[in-house]
CSV table of C-alpha atoms in Angstrom, one decimal:
chain,number,residue,atom,x,y,z
A,205,MET,CA,-47.6,-9.5,-94.2
A,206,LEU,CA,-45.6,-8.2,-91.1
A,207,ASN,CA,-49.1,-9.0,-89.1
A,208,ASN,CA,-49.2,-12.4,-90.1
A,209,LEU,CA,-45.1,-13.4,-89.1
A,210,THR,CA,-44.9,-15.7,-86.2
A,211,LEU,CA,-42.3,-15.2,-83.3
A,212,ASP,CA,-40.5,-18.4,-84.5
A,213,GLN,CA,-40.5,-16.8,-88.0
A,214,LEU,CA,-39.4,-13.5,-86.8
A,215,ILE,CA,-36.8,-14.9,-84.9
A,216,THR,CA,-35.6,-17.1,-88.0
A,217,ALA,CA,-35.4,-14.1,-90.0
A,218,PHE,CA,-33.2,-12.4,-87.6
A,219,VAL,CA,-30.8,-15.0,-87.3
A,220,VAL,CA,-30.4,-15.1,-90.9
A,221,PHE,CA,-30.2,-11.1,-91.3
A,222,LEU,CA,-27.6,-11.2,-88.7
A,223,GLY,CA,-25.7,-14.6,-90.3
A,224,VAL,CA,-25.6,-12.4,-93.5
A,225,ILE,CA,-24.3,-9.3,-92.2
A,226,ALA,CA,-21.9,-11.2,-90.4
A,227,THR,CA,-20.7,-13.0,-93.3
A,228,VAL,CA,-20.2,-9.8,-95.4
A,229,ALA,CA,-18.4,-8.2,-92.6
A,230,PHE,CA,-16.0,-10.9,-92.5
A,231,ILE,CA,-15.6,-11.0,-96.2
A,232,VAL,CA,-14.7,-7.4,-96.1
A,233,TYR,CA,-12.6,-7.7,-93.1
A,234,LEU,CA,-10.4,-10.3,-95.1
A,235,LYS,CA,-10.3,-8.3,-98.4
A,236,ASN,CA,-9.0,-5.1,-96.6
A,237,ARG,CA,-6.1,-7.4,-94.4
A,238,SER,CA,-5.1,-9.3,-97.4
A,239,GLY,CA,-5.1,-5.6,-99.5
A,240,ASN,CA,-2.8,-4.0,-96.6
A,241,GLU,CA,-0.1,-6.4,-96.5
């Protein structure tokens, strides 16, 4: 399957992957900040 991926698809998947990680990290950060107050 990986051999069939084009460069554009790989970049798109990478951007989406980073976006998901950033979103989860941001939510966890907000929860920890609000929990400490």
